[in-house]
Tab-separated table of C-alpha atoms in Angstrom:
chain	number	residue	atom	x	y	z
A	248	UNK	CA	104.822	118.228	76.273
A	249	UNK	CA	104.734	116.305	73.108
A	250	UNK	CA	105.064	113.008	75.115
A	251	UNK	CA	102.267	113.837	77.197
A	252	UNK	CA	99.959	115.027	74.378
A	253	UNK	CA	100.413	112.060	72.359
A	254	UNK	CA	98.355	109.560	74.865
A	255	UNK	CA	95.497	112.240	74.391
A	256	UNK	CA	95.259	111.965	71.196
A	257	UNK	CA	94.914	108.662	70.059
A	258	UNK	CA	91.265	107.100	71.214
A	259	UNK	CA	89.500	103.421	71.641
A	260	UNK	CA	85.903	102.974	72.125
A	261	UNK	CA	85.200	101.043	74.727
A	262	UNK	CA	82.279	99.951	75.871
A	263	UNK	CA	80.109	102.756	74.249
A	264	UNK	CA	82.816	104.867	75.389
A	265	UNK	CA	85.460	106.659	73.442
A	266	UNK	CA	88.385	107.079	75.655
A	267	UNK	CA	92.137	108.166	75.061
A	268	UNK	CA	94.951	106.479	76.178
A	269	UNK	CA	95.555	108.614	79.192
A	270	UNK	CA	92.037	108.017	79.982
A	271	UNK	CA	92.254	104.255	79.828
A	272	UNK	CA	95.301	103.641	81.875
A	273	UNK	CA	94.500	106.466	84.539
A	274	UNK	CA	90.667	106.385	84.201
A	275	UNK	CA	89.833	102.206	83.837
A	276	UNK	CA	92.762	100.796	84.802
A	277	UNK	CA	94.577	102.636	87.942
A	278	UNK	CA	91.362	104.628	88.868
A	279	UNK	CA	91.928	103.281	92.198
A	280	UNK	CA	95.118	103.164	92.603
A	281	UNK	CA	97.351	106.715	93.340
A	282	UNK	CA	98.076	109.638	90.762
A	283	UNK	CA	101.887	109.984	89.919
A	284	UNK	CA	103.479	111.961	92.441
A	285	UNK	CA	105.118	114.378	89.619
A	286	UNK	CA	103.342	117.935	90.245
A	287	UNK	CA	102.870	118.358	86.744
A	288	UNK	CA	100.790	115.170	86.553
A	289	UNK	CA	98.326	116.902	88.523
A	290	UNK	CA	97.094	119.010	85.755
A	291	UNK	CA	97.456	116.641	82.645
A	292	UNK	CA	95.833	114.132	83.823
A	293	UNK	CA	91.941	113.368	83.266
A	294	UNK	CA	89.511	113.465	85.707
A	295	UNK	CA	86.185	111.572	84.455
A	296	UNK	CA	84.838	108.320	86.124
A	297	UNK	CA	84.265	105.545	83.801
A	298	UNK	CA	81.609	102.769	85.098
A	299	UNK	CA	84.133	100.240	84.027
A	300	UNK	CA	86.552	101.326	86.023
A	301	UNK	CA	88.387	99.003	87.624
A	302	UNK	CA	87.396	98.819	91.374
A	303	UNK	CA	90.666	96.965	92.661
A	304	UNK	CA	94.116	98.540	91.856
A	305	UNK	CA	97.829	96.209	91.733
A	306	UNK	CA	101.016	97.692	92.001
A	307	UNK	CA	102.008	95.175	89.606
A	308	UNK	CA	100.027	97.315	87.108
A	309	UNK	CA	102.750	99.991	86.844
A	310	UNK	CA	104.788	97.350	85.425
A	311	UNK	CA	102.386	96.027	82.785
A	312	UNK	CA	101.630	99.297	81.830
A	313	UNK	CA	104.156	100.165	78.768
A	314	UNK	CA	103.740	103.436	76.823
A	315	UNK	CA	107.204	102.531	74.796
A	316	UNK	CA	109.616	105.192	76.823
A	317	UNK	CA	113.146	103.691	76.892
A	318	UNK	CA	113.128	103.266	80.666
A	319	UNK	CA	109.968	100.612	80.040
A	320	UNK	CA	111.061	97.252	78.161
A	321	UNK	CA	110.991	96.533	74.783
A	322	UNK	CA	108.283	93.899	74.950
A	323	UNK	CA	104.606	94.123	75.745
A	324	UNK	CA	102.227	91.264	76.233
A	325	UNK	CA	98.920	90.123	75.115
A	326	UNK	CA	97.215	89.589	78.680
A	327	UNK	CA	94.331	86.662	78.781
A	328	UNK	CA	92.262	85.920	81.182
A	329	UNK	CA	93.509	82.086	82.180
A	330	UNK	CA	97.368	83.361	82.867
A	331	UNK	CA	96.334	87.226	83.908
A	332	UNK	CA	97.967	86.460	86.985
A	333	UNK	CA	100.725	84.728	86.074
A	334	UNK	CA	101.718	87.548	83.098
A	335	UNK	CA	101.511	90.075	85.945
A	336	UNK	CA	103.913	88.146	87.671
A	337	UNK	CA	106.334	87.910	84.188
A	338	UNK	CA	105.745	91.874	83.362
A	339	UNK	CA	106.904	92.941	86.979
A	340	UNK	CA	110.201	90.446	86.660
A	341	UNK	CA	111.094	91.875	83.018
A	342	UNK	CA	110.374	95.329	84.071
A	343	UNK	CA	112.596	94.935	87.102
A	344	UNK	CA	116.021	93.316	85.250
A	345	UNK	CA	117.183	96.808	85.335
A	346	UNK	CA	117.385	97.168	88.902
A	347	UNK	CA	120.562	97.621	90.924
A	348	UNK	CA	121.909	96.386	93.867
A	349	UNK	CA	124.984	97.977	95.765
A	350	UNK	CA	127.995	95.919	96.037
A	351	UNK	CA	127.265	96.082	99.645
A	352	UNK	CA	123.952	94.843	99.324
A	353	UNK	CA	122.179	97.642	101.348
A	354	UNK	CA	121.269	100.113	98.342
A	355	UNK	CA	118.641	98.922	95.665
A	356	UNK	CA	117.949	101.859	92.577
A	357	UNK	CA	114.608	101.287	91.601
A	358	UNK	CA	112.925	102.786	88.023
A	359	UNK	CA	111.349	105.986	88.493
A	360	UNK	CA	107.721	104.470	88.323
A	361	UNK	CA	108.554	102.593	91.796
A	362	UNK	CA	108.543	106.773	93.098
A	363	UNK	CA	105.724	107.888	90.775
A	364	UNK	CA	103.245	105.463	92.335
A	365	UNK	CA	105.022	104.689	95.738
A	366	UNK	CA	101.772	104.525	97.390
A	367	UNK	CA	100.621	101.522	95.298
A	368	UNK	CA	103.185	99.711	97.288
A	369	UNK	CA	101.710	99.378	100.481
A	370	UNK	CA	102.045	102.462	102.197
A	371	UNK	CA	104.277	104.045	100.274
A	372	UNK	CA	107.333	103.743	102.457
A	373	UNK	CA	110.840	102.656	100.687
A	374	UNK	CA	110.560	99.409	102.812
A	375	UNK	CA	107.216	98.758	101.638
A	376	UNK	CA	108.695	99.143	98.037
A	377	UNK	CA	111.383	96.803	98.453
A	378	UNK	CA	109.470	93.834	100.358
A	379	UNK	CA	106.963	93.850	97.353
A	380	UNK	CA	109.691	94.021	94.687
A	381	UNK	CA	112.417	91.988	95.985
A	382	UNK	CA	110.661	88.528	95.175
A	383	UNK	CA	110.405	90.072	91.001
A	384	UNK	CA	114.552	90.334	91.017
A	385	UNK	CA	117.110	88.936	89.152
A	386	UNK	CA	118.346	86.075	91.439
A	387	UNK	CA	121.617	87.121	91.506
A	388	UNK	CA	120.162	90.416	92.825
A	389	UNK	CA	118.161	88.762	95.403
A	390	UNK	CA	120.904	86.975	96.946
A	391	UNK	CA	123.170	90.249	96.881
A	392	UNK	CA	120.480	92.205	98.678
A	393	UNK	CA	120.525	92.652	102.437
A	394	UNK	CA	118.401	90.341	103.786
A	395	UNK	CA	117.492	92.960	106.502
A	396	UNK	CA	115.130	94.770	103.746
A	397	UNK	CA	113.800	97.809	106.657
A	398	UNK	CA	117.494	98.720	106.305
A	399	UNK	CA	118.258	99.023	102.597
A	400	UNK	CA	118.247	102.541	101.179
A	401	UNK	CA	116.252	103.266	98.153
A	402	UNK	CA	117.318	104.961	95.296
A	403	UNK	CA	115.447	106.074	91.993
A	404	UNK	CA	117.036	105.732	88.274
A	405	UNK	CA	116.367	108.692	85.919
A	406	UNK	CA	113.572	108.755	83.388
A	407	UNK	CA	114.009	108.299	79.652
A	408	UNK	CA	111.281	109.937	77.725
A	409	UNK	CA	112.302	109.385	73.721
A	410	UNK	CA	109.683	106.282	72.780
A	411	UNK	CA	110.949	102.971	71.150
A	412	UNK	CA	109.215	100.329	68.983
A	413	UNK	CA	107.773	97.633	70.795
A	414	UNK	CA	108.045	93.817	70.393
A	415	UNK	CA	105.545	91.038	71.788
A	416	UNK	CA	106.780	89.385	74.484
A	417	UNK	CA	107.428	85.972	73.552
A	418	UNK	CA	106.531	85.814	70.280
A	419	UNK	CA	108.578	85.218	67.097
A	420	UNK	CA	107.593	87.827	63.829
A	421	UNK	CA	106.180	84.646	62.280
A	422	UNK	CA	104.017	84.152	65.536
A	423	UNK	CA	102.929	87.371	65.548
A	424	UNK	CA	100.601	87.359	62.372
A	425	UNK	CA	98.713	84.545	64.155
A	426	UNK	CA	97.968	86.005	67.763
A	427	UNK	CA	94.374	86.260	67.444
A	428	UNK	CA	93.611	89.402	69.389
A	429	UNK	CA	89.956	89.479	69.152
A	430	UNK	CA	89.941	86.401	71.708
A	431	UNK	CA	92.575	87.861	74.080
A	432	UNK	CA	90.862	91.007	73.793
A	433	UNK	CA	87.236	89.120	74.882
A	434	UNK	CA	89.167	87.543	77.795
A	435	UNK	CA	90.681	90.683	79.018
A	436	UNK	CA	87.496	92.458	78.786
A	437	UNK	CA	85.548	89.387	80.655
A	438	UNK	CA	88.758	90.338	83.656
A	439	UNK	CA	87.883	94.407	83.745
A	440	UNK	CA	84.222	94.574	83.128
């Protein structure tokens, strides 16, 4: 339960608001968007409603979202509000390169978050899943995948706890002392509130 406890602990004020980390992913950003299907997420997970919650949910959210577990990538971004979109888009195709598609073409292993949060995706249903995900692929993956989508079987990949440091996407260590994250902080904050 370490790994749980640890996003309780550490806290941001927000807003007039002190909130943990659990609370800020599950409380501002996915409040309207499904609780992880593990049972034991049921009971960890807190229940208060922020006013700057975020009234529209993504499913490219549970890609963005990185608490540093070794089945998430090594790289995080700085999201701003002019490319918000677009670094969705770029978090959901890095997050995806570990995807695999069956020699066959008619078996795609997702990561485990794709089953947490199924219901983000559409409805929920495997070929719900796949029609949202298949455009984020590798190409080479794309064009080994059935093109018949309602027909390819879905399987999960295990879930690696143990955390990992954490590198900005797309910046160099020299780049890094310069992001100014008081502006893409403002911008972000003009996107949620």
């Amino acid at each position: 339960f370490e790994f749980v406890n640890h996003f309780g602990k550490i806290a941001y004020e927000v807003d007039d608001d002190i909130m943990s980390l659990k609370e800020l992913e599950h409380n501002i950003i996915r409040a309207n968007m499904t609780s992880p299907s593990q049972f034991i997420g049921r009971f960890v997970l807190p229940k208060q409603v922020y006013k700057n919650a975020l009234r529209k949910g993504d499913y490219r959210f549970n890609f963005a979202l990185n608490c540093g577990s070794l089945s998430n990538p090594g790289t995080i971004q700085v999201y701003t509000a002019t490319d918000f979109d677009f670094q969705l888009d770029e978090a959901s195709r890095e997050y995806l390169k570990i995807v695999e598609v069956s020699s066959s073409g008619r078996t795609l292993t997702l990561p485990k978050i794709c089953q947490w949060y199924k219901n983000d995706f559409g409805n929920g249903r495997n070929q719900d899943i796949v029609r949202l995900v298949v455009k984020y692929l590798r190409e080479k993956d794309q064009r080994c995948l059935s093109p018949f989508l309602s027909e390819v079987r879905v399987r999960h990949m295990g879930y690696e706890y143990k955390c990992r440091h954490l590198q900005l996407a797309g910046l160099s260590s020299i780049d890094v002392a310069h992001v100014d994250i008081q502006q893409s902080t403002e911008k972000v904050e003009a996107l949620l509130f």
